[in-house]
Coordinates of C-alpha atoms (C1' of nucleotides) in Angstrom, one line a residue:
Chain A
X255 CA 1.4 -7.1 -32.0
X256 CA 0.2 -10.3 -34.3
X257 CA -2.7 -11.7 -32.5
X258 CA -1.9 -14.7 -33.4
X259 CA 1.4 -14.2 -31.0
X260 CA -0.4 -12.7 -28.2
X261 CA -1.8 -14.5 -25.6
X262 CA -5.0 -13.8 -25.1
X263 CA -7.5 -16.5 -23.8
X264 CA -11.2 -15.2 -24.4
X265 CA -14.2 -17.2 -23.6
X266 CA -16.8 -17.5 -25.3
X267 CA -19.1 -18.7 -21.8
X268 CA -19.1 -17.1 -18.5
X269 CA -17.5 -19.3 -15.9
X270 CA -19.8 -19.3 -13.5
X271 CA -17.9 -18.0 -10.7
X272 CA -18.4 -14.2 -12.0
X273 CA -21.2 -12.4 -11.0
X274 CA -20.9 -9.1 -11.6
X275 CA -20.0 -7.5 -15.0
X276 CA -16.6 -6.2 -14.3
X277 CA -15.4 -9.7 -13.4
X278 CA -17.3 -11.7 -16.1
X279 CA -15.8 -9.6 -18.6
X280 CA -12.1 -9.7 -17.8
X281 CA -12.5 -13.3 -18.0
X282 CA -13.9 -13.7 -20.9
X283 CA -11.9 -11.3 -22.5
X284 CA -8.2 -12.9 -21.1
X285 CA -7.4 -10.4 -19.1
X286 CA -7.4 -12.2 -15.8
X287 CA -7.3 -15.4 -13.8
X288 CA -8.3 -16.6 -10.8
X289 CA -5.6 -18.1 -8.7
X290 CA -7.3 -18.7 -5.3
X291 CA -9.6 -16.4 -3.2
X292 CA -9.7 -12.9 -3.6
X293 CA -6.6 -13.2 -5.5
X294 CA -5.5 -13.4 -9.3
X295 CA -3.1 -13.9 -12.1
X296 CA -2.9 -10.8 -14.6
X297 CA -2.7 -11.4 -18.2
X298 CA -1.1 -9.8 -21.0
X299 CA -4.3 -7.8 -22.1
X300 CA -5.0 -6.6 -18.6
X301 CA -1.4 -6.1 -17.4
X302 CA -1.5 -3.6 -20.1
X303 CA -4.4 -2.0 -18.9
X304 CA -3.0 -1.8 -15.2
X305 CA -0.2 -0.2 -15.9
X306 CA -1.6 2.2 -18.3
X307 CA -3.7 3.4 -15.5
X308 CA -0.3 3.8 -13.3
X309 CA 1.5 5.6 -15.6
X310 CA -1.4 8.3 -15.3
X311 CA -1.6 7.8 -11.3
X312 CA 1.7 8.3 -11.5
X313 CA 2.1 11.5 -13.9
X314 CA -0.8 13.1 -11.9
X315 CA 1.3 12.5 -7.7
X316 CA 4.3 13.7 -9.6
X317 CA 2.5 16.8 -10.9
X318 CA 1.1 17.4 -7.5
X319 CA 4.5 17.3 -6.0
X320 CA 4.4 13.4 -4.3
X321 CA 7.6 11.1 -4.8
X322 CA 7.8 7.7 -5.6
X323 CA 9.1 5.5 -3.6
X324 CA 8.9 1.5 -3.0
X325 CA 8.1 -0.1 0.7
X326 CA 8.0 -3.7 1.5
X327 CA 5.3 -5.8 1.2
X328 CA 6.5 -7.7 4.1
X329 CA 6.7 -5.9 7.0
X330 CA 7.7 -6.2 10.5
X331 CA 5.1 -6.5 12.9
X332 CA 7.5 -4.4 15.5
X333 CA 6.3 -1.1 14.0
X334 CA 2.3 -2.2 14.4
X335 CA 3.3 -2.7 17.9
X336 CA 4.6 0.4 18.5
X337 CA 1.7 2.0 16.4
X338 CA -1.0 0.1 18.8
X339 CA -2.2 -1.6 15.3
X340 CA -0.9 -4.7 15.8
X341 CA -3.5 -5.9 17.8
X342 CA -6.3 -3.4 16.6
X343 CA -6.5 -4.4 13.1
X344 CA -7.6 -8.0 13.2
X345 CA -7.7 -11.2 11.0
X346 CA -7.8 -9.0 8.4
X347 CA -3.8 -8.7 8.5
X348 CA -2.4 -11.6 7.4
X349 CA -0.1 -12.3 10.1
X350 CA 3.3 -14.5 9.1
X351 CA 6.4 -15.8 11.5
X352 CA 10.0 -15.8 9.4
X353 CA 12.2 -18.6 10.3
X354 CA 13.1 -17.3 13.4
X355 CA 9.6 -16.9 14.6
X356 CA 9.9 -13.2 14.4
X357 CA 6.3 -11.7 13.9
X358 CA 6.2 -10.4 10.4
X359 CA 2.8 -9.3 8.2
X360 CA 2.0 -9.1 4.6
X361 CA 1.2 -5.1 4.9
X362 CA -2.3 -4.2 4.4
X363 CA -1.3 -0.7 4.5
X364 CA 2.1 1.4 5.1
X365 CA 1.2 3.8 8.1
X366 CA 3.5 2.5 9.9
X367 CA 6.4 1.9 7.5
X368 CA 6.2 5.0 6.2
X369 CA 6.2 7.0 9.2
X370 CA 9.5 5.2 10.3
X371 CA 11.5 6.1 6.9
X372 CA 10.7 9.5 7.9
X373 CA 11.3 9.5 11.2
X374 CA 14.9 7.9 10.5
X375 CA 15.7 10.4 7.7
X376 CA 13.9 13.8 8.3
X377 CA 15.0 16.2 11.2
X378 CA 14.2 19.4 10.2
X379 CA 11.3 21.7 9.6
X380 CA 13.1 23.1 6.5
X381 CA 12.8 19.4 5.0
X382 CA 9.6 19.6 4.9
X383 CA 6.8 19.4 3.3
X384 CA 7.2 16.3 2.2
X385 CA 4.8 13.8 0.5
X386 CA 6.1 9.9 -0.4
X387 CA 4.1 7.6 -2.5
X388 CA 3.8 3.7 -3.5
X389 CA 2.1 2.0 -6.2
X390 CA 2.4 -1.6 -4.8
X391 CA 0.5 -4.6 -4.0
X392 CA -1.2 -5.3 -0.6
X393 CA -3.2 -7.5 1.0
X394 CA -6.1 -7.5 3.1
X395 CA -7.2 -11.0 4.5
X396 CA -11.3 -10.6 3.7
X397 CA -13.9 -12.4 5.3
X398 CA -15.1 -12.8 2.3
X399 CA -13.9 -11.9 -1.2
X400 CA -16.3 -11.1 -4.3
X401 CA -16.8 -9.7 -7.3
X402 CA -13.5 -10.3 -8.8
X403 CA -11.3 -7.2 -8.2
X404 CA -13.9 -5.2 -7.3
X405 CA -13.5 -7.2 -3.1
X406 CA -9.8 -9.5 -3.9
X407 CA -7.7 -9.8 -1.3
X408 CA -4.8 -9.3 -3.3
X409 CA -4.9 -5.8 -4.6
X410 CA -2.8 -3.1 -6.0
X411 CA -2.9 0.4 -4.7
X412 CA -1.4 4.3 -4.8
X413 CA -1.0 5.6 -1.3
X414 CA 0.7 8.2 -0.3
X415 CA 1.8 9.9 2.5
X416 CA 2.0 13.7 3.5
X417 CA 4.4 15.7 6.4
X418 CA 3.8 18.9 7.4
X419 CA 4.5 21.4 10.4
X420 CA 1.2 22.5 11.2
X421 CA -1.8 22.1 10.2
X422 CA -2.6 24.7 7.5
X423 CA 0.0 22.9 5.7
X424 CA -1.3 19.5 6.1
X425 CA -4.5 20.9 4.9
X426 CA -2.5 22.0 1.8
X427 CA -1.4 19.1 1.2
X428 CA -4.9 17.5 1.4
X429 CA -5.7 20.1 -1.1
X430 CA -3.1 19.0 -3.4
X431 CA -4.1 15.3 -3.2
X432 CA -7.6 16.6 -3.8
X433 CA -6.7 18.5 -7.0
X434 CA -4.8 15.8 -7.9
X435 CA -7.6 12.8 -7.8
X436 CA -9.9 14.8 -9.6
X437 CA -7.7 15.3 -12.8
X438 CA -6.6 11.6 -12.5
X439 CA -9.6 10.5 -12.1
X440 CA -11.1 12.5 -15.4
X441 CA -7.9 11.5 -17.9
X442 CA -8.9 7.8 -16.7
X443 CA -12.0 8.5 -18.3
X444 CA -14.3 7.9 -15.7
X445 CA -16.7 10.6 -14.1
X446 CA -15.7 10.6 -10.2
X447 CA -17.5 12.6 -7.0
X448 CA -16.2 13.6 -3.8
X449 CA -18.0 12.6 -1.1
X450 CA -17.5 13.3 2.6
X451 CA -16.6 9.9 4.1
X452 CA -16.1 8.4 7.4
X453 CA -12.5 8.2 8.1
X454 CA -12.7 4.8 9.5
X455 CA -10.5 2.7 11.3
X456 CA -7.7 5.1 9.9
X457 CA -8.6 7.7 12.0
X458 CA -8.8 11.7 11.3
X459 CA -10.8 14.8 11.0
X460 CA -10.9 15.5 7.2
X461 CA -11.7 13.0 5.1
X462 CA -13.0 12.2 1.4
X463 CA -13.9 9.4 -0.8
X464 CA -13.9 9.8 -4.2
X465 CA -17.2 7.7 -6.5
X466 CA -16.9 6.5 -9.7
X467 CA -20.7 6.5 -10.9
X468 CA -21.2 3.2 -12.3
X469 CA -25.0 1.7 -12.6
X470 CA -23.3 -1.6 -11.3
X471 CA -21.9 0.3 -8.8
X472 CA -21.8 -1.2 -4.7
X473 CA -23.5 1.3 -2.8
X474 CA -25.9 4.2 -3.2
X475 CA -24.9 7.6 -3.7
X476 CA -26.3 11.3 -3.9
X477 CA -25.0 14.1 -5.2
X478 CA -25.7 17.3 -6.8
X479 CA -26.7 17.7 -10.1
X480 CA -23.5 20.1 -11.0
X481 CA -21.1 17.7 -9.9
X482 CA -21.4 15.3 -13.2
X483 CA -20.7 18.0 -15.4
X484 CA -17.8 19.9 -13.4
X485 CA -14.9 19.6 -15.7
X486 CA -11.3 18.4 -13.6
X487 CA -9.2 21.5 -13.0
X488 CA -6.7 22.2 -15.6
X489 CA -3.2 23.8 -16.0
X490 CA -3.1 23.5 -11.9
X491 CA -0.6 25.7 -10.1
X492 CA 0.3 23.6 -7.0
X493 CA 1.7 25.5 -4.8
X494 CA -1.1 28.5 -5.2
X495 CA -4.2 28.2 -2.6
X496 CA -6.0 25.4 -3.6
X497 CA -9.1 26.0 -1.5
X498 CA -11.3 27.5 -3.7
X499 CA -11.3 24.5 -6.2
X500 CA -12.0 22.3 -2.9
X501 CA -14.7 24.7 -1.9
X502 CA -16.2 25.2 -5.4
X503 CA -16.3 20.9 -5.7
X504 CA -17.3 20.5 -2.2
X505 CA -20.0 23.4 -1.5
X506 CA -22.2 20.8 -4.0
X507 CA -24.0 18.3 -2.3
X508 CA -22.8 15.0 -2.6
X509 CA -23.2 11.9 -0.1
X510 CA -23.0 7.8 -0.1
X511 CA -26.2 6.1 1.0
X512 CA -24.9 5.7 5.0
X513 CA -23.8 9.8 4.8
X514 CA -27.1 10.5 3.1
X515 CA -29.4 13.6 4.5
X516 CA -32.8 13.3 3.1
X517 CA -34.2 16.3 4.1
X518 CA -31.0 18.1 2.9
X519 CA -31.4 16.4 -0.7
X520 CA -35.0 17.4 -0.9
X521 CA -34.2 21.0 -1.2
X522 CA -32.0 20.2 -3.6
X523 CA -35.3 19.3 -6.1
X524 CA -34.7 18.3 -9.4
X525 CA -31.4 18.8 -8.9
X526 CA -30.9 15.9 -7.1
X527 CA -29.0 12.8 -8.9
X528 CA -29.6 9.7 -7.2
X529 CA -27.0 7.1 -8.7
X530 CA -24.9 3.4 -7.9
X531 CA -21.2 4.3 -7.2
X532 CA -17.9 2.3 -7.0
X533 CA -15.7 3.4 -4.5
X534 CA -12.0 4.0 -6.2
X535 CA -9.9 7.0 -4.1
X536 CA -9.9 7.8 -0.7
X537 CA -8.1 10.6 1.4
X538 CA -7.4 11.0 4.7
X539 CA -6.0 13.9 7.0
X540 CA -5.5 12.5 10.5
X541 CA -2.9 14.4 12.2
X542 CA -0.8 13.3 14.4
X543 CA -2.2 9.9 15.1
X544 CA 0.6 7.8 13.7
X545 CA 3.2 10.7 14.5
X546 CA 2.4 10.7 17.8
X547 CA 2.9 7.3 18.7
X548 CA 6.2 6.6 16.8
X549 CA 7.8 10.3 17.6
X550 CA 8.1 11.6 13.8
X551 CA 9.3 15.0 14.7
X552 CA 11.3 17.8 13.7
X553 CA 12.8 20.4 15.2
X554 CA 10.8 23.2 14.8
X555 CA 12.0 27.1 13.9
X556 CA 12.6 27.9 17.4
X557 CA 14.9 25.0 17.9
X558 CA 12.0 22.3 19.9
X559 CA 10.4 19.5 18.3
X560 CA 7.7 19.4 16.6
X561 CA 5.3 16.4 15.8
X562 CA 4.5 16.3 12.2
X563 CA 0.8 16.6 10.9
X564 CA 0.3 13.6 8.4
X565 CA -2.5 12.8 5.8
X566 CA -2.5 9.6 3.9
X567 CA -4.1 9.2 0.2
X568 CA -5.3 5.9 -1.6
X569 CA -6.4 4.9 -5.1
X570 CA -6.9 1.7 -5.8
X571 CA -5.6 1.0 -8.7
X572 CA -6.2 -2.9 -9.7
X573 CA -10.3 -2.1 -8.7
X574 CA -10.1 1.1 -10.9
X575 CA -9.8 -1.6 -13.9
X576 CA -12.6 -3.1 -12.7
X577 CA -14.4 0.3 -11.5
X578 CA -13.9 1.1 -15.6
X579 CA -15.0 -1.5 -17.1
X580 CA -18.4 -1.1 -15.1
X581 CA -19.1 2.1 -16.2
X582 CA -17.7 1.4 -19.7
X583 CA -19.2 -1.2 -21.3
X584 CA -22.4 -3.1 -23.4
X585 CA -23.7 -6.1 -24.7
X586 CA -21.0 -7.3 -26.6
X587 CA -18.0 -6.4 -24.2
X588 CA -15.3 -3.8 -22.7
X589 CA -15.6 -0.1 -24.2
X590 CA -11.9 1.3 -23.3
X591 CA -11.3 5.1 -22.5
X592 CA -8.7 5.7 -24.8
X593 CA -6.1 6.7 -22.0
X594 CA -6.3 3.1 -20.4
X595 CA -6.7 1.0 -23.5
X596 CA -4.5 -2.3 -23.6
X597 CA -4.1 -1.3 -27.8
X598 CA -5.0 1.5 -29.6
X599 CA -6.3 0.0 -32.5
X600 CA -7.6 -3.7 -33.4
X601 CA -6.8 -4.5 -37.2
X602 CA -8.8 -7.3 -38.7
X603 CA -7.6 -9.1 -41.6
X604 CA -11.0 -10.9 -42.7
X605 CA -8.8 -13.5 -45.0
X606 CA -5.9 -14.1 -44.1
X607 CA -3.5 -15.7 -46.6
X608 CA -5.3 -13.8 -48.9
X609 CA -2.6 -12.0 -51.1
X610 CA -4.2 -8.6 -51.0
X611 CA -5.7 -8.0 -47.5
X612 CA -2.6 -9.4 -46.2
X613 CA -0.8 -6.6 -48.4
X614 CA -3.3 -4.2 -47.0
X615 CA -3.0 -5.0 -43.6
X616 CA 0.9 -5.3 -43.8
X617 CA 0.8 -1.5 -45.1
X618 CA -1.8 -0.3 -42.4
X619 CA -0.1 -1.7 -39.8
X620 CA 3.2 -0.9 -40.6
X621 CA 2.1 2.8 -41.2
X622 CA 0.5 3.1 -37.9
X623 CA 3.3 2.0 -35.7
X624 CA 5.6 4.3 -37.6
X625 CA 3.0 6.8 -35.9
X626 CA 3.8 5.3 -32.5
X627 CA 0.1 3.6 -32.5
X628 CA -0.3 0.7 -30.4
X629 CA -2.0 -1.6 -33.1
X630 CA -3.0 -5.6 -32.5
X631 CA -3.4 -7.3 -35.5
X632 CA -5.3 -10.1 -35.9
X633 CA -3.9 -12.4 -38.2
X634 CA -5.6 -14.9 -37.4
X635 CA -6.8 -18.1 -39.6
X636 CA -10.3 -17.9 -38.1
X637 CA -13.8 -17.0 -39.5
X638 CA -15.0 -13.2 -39.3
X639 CA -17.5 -13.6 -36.6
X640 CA -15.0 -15.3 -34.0
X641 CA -12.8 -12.1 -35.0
X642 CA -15.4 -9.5 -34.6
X643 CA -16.9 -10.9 -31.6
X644 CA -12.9 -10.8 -29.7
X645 CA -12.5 -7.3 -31.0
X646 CA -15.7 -6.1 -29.2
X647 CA -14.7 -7.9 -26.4
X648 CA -11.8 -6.3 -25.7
X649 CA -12.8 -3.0 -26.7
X650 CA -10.0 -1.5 -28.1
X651 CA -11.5 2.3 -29.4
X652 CA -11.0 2.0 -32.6
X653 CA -11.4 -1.3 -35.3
X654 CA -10.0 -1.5 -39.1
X655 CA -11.4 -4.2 -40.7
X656 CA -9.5 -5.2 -44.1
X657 CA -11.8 -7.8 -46.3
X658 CA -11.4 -8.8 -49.8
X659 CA -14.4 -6.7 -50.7
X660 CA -13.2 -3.3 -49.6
X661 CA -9.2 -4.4 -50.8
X662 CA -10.7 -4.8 -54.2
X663 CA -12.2 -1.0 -54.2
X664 CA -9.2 0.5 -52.2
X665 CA -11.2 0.7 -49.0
X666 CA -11.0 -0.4 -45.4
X667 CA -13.6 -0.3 -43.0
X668 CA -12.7 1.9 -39.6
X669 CA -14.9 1.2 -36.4
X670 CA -15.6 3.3 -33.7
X671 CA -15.9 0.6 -30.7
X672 CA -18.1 2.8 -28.4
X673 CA -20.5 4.2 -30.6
X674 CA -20.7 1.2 -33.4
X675 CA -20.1 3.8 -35.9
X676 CA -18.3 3.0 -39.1
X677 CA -16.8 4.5 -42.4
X678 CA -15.2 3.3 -45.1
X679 CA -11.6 5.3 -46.1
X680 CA -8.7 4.3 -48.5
X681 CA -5.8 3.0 -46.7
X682 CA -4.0 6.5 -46.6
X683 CA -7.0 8.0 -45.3
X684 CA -8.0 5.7 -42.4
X685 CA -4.2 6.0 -41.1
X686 CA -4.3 9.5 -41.5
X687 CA -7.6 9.5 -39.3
X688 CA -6.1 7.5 -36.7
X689 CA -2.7 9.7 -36.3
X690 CA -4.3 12.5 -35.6
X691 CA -6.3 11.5 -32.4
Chain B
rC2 C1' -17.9 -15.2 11.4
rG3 C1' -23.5 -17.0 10.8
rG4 C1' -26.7 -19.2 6.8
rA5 C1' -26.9 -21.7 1.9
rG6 C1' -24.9 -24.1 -2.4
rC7 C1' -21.4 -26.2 -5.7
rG8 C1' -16.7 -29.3 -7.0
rU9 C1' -17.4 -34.6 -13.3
rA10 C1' -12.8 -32.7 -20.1
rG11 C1' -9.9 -26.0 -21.2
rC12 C1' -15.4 -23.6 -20.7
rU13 C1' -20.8 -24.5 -19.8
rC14 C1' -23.1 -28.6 -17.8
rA15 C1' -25.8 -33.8 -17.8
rG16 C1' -25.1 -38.4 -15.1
rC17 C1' -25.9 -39.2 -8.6
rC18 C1' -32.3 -39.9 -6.3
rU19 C1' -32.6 -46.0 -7.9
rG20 C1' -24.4 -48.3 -7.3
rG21 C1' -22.5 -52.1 -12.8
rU22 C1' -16.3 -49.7 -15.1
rA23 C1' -17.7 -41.7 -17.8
rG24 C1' -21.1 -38.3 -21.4
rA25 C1' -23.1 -33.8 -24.4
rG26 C1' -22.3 -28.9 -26.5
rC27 C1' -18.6 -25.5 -27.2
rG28 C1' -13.2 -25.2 -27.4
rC29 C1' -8.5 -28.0 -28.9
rC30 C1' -5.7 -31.2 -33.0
rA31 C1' -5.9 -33.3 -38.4
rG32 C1' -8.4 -33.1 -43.0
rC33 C1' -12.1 -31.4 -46.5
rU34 C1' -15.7 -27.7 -47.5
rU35 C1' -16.7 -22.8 -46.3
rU36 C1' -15.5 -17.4 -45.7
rG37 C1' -18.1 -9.7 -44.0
rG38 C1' -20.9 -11.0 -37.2
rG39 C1' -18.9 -16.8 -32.4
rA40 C1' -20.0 -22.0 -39.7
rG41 C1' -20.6 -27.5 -41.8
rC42 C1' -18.9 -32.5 -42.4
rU43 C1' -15.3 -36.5 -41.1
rG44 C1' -11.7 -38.3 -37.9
rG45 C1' -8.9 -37.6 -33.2
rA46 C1' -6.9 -36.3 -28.2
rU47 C1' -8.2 -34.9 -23.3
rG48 C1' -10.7 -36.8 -17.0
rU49 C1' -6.4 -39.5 -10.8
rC50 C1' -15.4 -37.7 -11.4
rG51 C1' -11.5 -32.1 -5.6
rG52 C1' -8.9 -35.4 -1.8
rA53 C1' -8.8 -39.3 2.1
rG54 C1' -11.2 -43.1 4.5
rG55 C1' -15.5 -46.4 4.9
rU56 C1' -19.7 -49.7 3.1
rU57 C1' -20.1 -53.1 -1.2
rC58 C1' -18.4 -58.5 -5.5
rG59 C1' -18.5 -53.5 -7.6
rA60 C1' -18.7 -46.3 -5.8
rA61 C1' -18.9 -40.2 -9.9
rU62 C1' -23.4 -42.3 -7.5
rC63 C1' -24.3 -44.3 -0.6
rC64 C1' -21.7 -42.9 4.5
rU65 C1' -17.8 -40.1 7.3
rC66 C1' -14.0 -36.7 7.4
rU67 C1' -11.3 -33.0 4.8
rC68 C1' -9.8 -29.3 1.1
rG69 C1' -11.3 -25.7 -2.4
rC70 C1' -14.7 -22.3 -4.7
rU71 C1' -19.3 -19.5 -5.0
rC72 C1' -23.8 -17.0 -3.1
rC73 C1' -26.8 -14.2 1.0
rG74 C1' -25.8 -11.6 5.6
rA75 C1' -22.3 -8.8 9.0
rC76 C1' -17.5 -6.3 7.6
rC77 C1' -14.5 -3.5 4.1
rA78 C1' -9.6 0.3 -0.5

RNA sequence: CGGAGCGUAGCUCAGCCUGGUAGAGCGCCAGCUUUGGGAGCUGGAUGUCGGAGGUUCGAAUCCUCUCGCUCCGACCA
């Protein structure tokens, strides 16, 4: 992609509206814009990075055994009725009437919906287990919105949804959700804790959140020690018993500030890791609480009904952008994990028009998306600061800057964004270098 | 929902107190010069001063209402 194609608005000021660092840099560096409240318009450069982050979502529910699927944003307000929601959840549901003044509501979650395409479709215990999930937008009507994606209104979330027929199955399901956020959470680069939760308004008897440790981070958290430097399971059998990885993750200590034990941290000693932590996963097992209400069962192996045990799972997914970017980042801008990164590579051409760096970079380029590299070019007409500064901004990992110096000995100059590190290869060997990560 | 603040050019902001027909820096456009970390010079474009009403000969400025946004608190994926 030829920068000088893409659209990418950086700033060189922070509008004033952005406090934290999350929200101050996707600003300045294009990849959003405000467009009231709580609420915003996604740019090229971050639309990249959003979906980048639900491809791997995505990969990691499929692995674990969860189906896609796509619910409505609007929904009726019939089933929040019959759920007893309706008039529970508040102002916080943005409440619309259709033409025919039929109550209606932009969903702020899909309980409800969810638990009706099941009830409609699934009769059987042998259908089951069964575990549906959505990456989609919803919206919560705030009090009061802040720090840019971190608190929107508007937001873009993974849930899911489990079935099962009792409740060691529902547990295994939990399990699987469990496994599942905790490798997702590592190939998005980001080191993230379970932590017992509250279950909340939701409701339920098993719940965890899962903290992104970020020194910007919203709330306090504690946590064992251990827990940073407990690598995400790996080659996962799904269906096997699960519980020991939840018991090996979970015997640790690990709380957010309003879960906090004192006297149980202090035995912990030097041990103890006392951090700032962004809230990006939560999981819930509550039974039959939606189930019950809306008669979701099956008939069970002896021929009765049974009501299903259900467990819901969130990740949300447009603050995980944010969630990244504050624990990735430093003076001069965004430090992308390479899994998430809007490009691979930034190439700068430091004179453009000039025969040979225009040569060089053609060459470079070209080589590196035979490789299947995502490689933005700038090709700008602009002085080498402006270019430098945009690159750091954006953060892509890696930075090849082509200048009439280095063309004239053969050499390029290859950047390592989050460490500031940088060489100088021939052409051939700075692609080579690149192809191989 | 309680408390506070801010709306003036694309961005950051001055002007408001003390009314007199709208500014700076950056950005943008053109040209020249420059060229390895947000350049220099010259010229140029851009505003219903958030909106409505009022006071006044005259309102960005004073008054009233209204809309929007932000911050602190309570609440929350």
């Amino acid at each position: 992609m030829r920068l000088s194609r893409f659209f990418l608005p950086t700033l060189k000021e922070t509008p004033t509206e952005a406090q934290i660092v999350s929200h101050r840099l996707m600003l300045r560096a294009g990849m959003i814009r405000q467009h009231a409240a709580g609420i915003y318009n996604w740019l090229p450069l971050g639309t990249r990075v959003l979906q980048n982050i639900i491809q791997i979502v995505r990969e990691e529910q499929n692995a674990a055994g969860a189906q896609e699927i796509i619910m409505p944003t609007i929904q009726s307000g019939d089933l929040w009725k019959e759920s007893g929601r309706y008039d529970d959840y508040g102002p916080e549901m943005l409440r619309i009437k259709d033409r025919h003044e039929r109550d209606m509501l932009y969903g702020p979650t899909h309980e409800e919906v969810v638990t009706d395409i099941f009830r409609n479709n699934i009769k059987s215990y042998r259908d089951l287990p069964k575990n549906l999930y959505q990456i989609n937008w919803k919206f919560r009507d705030e009090v009061r919105p802040r720090f840019g994606l971190m608190r929107g209104r508007e937001f873009l979330m993974k849930d899911a949804y489990s079935f099962d027929i009792n409740y060691e199955r529902s547990k295994h399901a939990y399990n699987q959700m469990f496994v599942a956020y905790l490798r997702t959470f590592a190939r998005l680069g980001l080191k993230a804790i379970p932590m017992k939760a509250d279950s909340g308004p939701i409701g339920g008897d098993l719940s965890h959140e899962f903290i992104v440790l970020a020194d910007t981070g919203e709330s306090a958290v504690f946590c064992h020690k251990a827990l940073l430097e407990k690598p995400a399971p790996s080659n996962v059998d799904y269906e096997a018993d699960l519980q020991p990885i939840i018991d090996d993750w979970t015997s640790l200590y690990a709380a957010t500030d309003d879960k906090h034990d004192p006297a149980m941290a202090t035995t912990l000693g030097g041990d103890l890791v006392s951090a700032r932590g962004i809230e990006v996963g939560h999981i819930f097992h509550f039974g039959k609480k939606y189930s019950e209400p809306m008669k979701a069962n099956v008939i069970g192996p002896d021929g009765s009904p049974v009501t299903v045990m259900m467990g819901s799972y969130g990740i949300g997914v447009s603050r995980l952008v944010a969630a990244i970017i504050e624990a990735s980042h430093d003076e001069h801008g965004i430090v992308w994990p390479e899994s998430v990164a809007p490009f691979d590579i930034g190439l700068i051409n430091l004179k453009v028009g000039d025969p040979d760096c225009d040569a060089a970079c053609k060459k470079i380029h070209d080589a590196l998306c035979l490789m299947h590299k995502d490689v933005l070019y700038d090709d700008r007409d602009d002085r080498a600061g402006v270019k430098f500064a945009d690159m750091d901004l954006i953060g892509l990992p890696w930075q090849i800057v082509v200048g009439p110096k280095g063309v004239a000995k053969g050499v390029v100059e290859l950047k390592r964004r989050a460490t500031g590190q940088k060489e100088e290869l021939s052409f051939d060997a700075a692609v080579a270098k690149l192809t191989v990560m």
